[in-house]
Coordinates of C-alpha atoms in Angstrom, one line a residue:
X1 CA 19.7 20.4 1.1
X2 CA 19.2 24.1 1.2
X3 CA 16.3 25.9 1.5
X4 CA 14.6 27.0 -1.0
X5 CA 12.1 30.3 -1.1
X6 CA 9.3 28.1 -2.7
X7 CA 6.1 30.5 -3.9
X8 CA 3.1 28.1 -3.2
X9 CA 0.8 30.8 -3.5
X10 CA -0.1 30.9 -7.0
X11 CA -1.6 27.0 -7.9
X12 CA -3.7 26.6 -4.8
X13 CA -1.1 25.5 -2.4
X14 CA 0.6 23.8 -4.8
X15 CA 4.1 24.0 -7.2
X16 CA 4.5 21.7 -10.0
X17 CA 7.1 19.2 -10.1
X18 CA 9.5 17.8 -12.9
X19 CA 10.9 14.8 -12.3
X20 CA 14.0 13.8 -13.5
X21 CA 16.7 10.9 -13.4
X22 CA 19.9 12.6 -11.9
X23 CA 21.8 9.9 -13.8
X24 CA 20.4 9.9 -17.9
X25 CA 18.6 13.5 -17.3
X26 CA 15.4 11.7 -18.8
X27 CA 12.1 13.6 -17.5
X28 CA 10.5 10.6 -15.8
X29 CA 7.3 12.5 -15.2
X30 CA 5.5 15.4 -13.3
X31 CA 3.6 15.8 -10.2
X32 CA 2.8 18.3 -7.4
X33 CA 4.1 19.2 -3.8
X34 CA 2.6 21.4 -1.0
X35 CA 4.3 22.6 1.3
X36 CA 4.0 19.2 3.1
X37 CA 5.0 17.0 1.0
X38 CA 8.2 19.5 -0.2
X39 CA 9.0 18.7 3.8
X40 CA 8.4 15.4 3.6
X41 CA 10.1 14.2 0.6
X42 CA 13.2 16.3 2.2
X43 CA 13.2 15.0 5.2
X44 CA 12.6 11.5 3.6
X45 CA 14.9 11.6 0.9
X46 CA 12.3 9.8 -1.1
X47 CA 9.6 11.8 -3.3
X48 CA 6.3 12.7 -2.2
X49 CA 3.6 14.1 -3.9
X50 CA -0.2 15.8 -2.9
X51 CA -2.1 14.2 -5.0
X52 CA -5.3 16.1 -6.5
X53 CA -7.4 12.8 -6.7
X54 CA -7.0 11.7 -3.9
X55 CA -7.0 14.9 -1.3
X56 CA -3.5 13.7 0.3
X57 CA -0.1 13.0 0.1
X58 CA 1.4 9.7 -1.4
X59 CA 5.1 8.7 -1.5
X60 CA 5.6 7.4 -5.1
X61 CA 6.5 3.7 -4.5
X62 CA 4.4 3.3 -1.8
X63 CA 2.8 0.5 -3.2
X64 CA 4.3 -0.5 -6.0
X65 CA 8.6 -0.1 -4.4
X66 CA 9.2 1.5 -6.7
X67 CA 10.5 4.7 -5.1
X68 CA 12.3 8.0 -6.0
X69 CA 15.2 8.4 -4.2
X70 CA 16.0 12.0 -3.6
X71 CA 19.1 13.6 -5.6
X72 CA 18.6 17.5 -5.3
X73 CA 15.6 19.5 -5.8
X74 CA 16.1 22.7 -7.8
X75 CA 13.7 25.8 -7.7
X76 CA 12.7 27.9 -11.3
X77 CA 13.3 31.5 -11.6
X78 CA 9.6 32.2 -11.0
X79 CA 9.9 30.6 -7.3
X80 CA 6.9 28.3 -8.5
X81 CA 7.9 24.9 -10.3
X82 CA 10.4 22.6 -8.9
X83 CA 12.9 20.2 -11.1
X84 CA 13.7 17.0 -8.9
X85 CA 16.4 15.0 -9.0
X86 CA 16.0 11.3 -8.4
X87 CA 17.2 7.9 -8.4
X88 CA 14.6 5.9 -9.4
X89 CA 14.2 2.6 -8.5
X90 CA 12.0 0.8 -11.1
X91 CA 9.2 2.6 -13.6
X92 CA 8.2 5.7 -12.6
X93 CA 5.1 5.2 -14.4
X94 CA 2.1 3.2 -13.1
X95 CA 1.3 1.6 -16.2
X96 CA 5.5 0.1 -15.8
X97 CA 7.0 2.5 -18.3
X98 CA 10.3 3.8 -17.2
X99 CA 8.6 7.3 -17.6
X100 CA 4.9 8.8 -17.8
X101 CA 5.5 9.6 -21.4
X102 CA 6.4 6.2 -22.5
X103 CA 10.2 6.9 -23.3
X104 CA 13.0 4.2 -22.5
X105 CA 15.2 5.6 -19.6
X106 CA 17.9 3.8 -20.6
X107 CA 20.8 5.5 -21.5
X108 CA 24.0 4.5 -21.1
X109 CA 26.9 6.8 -20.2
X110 CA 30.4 6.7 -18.9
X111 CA 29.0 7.6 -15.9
X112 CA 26.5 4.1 -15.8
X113 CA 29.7 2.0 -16.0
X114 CA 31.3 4.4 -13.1
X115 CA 28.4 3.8 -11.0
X116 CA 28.7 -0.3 -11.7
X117 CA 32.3 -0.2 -10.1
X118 CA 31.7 1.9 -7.5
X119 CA 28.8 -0.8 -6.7
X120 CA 30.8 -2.9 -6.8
X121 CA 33.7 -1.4 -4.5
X122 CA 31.1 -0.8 -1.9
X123 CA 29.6 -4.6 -2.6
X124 CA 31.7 -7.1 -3.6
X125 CA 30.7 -9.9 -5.7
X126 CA 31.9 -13.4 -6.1
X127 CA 34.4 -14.0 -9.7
X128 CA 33.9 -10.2 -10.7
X129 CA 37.2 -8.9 -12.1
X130 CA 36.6 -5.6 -11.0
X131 CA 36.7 -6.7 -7.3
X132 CA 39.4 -9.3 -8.0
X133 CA 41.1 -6.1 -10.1
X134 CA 40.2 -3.5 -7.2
X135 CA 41.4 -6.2 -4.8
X136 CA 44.5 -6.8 -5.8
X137 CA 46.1 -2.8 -4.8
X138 CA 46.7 0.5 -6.7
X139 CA 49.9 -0.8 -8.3
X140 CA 48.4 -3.7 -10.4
X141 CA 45.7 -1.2 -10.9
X142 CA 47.9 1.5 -12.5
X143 CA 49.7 -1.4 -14.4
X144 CA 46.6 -2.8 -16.4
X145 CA 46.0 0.9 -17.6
X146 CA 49.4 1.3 -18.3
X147 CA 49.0 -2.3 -20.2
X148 CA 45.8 -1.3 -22.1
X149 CA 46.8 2.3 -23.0
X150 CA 50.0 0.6 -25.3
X151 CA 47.4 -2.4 -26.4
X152 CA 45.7 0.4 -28.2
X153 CA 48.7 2.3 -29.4
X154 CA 49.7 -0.5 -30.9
X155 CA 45.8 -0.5 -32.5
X156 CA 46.0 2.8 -33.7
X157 CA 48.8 1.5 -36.0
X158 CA 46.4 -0.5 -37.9
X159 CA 42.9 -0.2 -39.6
X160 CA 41.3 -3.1 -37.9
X161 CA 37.9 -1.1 -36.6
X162 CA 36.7 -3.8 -34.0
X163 CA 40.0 -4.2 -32.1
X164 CA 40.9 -0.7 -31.9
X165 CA 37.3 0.3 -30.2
X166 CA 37.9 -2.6 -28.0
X167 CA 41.3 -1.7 -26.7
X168 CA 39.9 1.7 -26.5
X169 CA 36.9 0.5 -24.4
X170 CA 39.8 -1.9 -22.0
X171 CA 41.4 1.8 -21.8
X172 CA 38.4 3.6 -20.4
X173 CA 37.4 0.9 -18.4
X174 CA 40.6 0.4 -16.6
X175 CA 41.0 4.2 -16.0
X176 CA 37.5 4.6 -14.4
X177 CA 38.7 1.4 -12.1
X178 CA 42.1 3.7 -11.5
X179 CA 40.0 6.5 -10.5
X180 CA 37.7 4.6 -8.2
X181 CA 40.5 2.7 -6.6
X182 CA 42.5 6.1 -5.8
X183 CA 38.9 7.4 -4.4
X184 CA 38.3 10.1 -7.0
X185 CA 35.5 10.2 -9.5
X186 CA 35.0 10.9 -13.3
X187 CA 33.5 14.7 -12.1
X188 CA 36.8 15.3 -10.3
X189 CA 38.5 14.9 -13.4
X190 CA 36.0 17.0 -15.5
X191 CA 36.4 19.5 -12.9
X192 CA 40.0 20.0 -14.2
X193 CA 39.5 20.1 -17.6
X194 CA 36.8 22.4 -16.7
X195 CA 39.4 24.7 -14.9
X196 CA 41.5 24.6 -17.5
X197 CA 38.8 25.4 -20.4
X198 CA 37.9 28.7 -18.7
X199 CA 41.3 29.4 -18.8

């Protein structure tokens, strides 16, 4: 992680931080660093804070597990305020809300069902069909997309709503197992279309 020119002159020592889940982009909540804890939670990879009650720095999760994992930490154009990315790994609010200000975090995203087959690339589960899909090679891989991208040809024929978005989910599901098969990611492909938008 670079570093960043961080002004902690103006609060006191301190820089206000917004927290926010790298995956939904949901503000989870907001908190302070000094100069300390912006070391710490670097050098941790897990947020810190200085916290104003209590006159010293606490790791959030430090009692409760329920940490933020460290994505990236950006810095405002006013070298004062700080927007963190995390994981987080449980409520990010004491009270057990998924954020301070009582909103779900729970959106769902092409990117969620990404991250559930690249789980479980990296760990395997008993009878899952993604493993026993992933496991059995890039050419059966290729063939089921291949197999669900004429399924929902043959859909689009018709006007039957429900099987039409469900060979259309098989499609996408299949793809994103293609992708993480081959070792490339949903970004790499937006990354092209990207390219090609600018263009």
């Amino acid at each position: 992680m670079k570093d960043l020119a961080i002004n902690f002159s103006k609060l006191n020592g301190l820089v206000p931080c917004v927290v926010q889940d790298a995956r939904t982009s949901r503000v989870l909540m907001l908190g302070f660093m000094n100069e300390e804890a912006y070391t710490k939670t670097v050098q941790d990879k897990r947020v810190t804070f200085f916290s104003r009650s209590k006159q010293r720095l606490w790791t959030k999760g430090e009692t409760s597990g329920n940490f933020l994992e460290l994505v990236d930490i950006l810095l405002d154009c006013d070298k004062d305020t700080l927007l963190v990315k995390v994981n987080p790994k449980g409520p990010a609010c004491h009270t057990g809300a998924d954020t301070c200000f009582n909103e779900k975090n729970d959106a769902w995203s092409l990117s969620s069902l990404e991250a559930i087959i690249q789980d479980r690339k990296t760990n395997p589960q008993a009878g899952s069909y993604t493993n026993k899909l992933l496991d059995s090679g890039i050419n059966k891989v290729a063939q089921k997309v291949g197999e669900e991208a004429v399924e929902l040809v043959i859909e689009a024929k018709d006007d039957n709503k429900e099987l039409f978005l469900g060979e259309a989910s098989d499609l996408l599901y299949h793809y994103l197992v293609l992708l993480t098969a081959k070792g490339y990611s949903l970004s790499d492909v937006l990354e092209v279309l990207k390219k090609r938008h600018a263009k």
